[in-house]
Rosetta silent file (secondary structure, phi, psi, omega in degrees, C-alpha in Angstrom):
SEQUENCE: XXXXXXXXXXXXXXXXXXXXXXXXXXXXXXXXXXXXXXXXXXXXXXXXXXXXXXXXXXXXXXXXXXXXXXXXXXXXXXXXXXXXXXXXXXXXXXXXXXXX
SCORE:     score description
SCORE:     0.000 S_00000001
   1 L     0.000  108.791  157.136   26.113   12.091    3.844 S_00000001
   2 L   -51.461  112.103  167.147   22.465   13.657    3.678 S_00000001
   3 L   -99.502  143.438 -162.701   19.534   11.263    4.333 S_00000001
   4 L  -103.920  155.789 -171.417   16.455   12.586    3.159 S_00000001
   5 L   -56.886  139.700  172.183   13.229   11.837    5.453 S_00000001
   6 E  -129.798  147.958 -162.611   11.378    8.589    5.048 S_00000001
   7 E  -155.888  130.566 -169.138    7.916    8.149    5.441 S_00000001
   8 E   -77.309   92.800 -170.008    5.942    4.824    5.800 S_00000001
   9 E  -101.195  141.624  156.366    2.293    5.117    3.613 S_00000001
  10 L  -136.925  133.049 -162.526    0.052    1.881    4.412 S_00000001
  11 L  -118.852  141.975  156.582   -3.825    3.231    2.940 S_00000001
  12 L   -35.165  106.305 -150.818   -6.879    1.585    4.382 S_00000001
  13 L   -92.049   37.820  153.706   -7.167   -1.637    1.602 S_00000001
  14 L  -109.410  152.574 -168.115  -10.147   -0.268   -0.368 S_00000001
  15 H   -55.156  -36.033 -179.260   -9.573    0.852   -3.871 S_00000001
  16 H   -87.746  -57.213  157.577  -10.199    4.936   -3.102 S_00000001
  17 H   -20.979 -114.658  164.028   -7.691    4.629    0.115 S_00000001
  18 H    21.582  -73.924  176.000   -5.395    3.534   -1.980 S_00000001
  19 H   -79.175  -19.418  179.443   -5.192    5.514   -5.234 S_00000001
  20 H   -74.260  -10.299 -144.908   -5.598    8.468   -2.614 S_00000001
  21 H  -106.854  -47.806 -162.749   -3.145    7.131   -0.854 S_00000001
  22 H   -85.707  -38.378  158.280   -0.466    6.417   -3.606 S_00000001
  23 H   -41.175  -57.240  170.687   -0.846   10.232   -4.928 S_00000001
  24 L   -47.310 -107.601  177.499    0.024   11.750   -1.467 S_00000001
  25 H    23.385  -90.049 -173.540    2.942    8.815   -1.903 S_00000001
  26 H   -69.707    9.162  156.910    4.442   10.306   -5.580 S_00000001
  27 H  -114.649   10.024  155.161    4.392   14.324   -4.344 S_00000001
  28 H   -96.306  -36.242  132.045    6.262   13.017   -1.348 S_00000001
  29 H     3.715 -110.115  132.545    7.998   11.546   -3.519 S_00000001
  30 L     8.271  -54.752  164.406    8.303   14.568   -5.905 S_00000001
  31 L   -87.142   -1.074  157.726   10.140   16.236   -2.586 S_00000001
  32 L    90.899   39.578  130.464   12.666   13.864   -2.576 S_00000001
  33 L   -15.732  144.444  174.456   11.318   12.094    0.589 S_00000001
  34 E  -101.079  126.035 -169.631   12.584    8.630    0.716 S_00000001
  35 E   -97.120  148.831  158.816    8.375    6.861    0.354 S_00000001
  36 E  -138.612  142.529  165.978    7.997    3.256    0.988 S_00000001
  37 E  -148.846  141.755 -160.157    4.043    1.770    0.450 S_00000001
  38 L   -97.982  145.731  177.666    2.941   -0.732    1.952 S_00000001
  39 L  -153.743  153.000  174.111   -0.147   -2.962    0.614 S_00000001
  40 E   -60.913  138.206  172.006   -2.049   -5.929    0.847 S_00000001
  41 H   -35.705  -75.170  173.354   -0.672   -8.611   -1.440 S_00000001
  42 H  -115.015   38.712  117.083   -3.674   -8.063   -3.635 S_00000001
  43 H   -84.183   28.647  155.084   -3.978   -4.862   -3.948 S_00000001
  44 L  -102.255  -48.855 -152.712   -0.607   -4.441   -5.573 S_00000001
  45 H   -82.918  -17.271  172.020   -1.157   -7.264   -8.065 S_00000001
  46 H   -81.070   -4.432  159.581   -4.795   -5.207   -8.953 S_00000001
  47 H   -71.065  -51.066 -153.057   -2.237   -1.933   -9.343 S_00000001
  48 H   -70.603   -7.101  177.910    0.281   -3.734  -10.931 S_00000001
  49 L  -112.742    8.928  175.987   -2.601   -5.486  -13.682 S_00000001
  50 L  -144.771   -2.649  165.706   -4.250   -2.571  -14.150 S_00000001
  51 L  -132.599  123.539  173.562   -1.912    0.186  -13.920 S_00000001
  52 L   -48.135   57.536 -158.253    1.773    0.511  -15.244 S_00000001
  53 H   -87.824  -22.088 -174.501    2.567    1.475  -11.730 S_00000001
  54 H   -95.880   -4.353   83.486    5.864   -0.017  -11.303 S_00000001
  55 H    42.645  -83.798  172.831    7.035    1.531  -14.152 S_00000001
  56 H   -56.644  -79.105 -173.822    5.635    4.683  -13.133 S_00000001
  57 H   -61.511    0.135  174.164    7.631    5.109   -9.650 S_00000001
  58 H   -75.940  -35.660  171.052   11.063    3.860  -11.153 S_00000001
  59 H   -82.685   20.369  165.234   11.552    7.448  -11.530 S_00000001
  60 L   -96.006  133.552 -179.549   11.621    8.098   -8.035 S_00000001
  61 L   -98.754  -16.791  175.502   14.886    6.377   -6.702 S_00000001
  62 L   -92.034  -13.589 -162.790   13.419    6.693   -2.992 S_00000001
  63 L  -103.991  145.492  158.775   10.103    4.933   -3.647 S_00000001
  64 L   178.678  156.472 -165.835    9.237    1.383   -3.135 S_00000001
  65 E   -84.813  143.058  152.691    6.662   -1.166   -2.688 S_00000001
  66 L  -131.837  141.692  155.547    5.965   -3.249   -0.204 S_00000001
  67 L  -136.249 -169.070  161.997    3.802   -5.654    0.263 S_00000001
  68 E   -82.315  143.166  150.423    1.795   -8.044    3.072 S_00000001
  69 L   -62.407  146.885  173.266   -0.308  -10.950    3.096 S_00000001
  70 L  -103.117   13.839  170.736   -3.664  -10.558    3.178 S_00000001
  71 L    36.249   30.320  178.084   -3.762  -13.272    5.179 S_00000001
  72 L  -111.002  179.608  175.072   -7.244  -14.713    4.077 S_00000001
  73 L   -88.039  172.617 -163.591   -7.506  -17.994    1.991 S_00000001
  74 L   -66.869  -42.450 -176.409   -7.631  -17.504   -1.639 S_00000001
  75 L   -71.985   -4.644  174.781  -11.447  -18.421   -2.172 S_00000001
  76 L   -75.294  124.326  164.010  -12.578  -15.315    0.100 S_00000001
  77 L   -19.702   75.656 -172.389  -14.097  -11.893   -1.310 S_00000001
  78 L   -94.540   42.518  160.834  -11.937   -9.220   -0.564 S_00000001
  79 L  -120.560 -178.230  170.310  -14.742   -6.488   -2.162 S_00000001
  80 L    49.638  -98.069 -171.467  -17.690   -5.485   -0.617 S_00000001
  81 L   -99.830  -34.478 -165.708  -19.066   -6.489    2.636 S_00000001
  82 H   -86.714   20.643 -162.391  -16.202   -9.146    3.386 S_00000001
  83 H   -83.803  -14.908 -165.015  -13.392   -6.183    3.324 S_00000001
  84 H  -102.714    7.648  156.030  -13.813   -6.299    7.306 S_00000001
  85 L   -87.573  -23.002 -168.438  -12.444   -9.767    7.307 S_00000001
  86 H   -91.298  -77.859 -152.841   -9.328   -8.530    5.192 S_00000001
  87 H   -42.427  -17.767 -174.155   -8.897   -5.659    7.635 S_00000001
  88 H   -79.847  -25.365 -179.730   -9.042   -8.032   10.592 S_00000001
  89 H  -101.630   11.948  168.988   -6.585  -10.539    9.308 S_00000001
  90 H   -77.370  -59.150  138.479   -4.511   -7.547    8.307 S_00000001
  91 H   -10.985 -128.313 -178.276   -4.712   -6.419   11.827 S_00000001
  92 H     9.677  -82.259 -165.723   -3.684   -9.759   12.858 S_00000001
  93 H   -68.171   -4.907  157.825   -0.851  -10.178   10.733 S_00000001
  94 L  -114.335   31.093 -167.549    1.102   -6.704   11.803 S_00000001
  95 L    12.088   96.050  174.413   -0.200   -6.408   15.294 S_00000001
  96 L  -108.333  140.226  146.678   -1.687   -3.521   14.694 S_00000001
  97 L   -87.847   88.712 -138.747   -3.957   -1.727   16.741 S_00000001
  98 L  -105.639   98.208  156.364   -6.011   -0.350   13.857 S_00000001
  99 L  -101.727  114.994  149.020   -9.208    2.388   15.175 S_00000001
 100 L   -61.720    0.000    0.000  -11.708    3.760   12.733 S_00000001
């Protein structure tokens, strides 16, 4: 039995990461790559309310979502200036060693 390559996308959890992130994703995809992408909790439910995305990627049979916690409390920002709180508790929660 052929297994096809699989390759792990988790994009930096701003909005331009992301959509850049989930193109490269569908033309790996496209090569019949098995893709899994990974995301912060809510940035999949802002794809999933503002784009048909899951939808979209049913016609890849190798693709699927994952997602994370974003491991902040609910009443916290996650735009703007406070995004370096979500990356920190992201960090945290996959013991990551994360370098910009």
């Amino acid at each position: 039995m052929h297994q096809y390559p699989q390759v792990l996308i988790f994009p930096f959890p701003a909005q331009g990461h992301v959509n850049s992130m989930l193109k490269l994703a569908e033309l790996l995809a496209l090569a019949s790559l098995t893709v899994t992408f990974l995301s912060s909790k809510y940035n999949h439910e802002c794809l999933v309310c503002h784009i048909d995305i899951l939808s979209h990627f049913t016609q890849y049979p190798g693709f699927k979502f994952e997602t994370i916690p974003d491991g902040l409390p609910q009443d916290h920002p996650l735009v703007g200036l406070a995004i370096g709180d979500m990356f920190e508790s992201l960090e945290l929660i996959t013991h990551l060693r994360i370098v910009s």
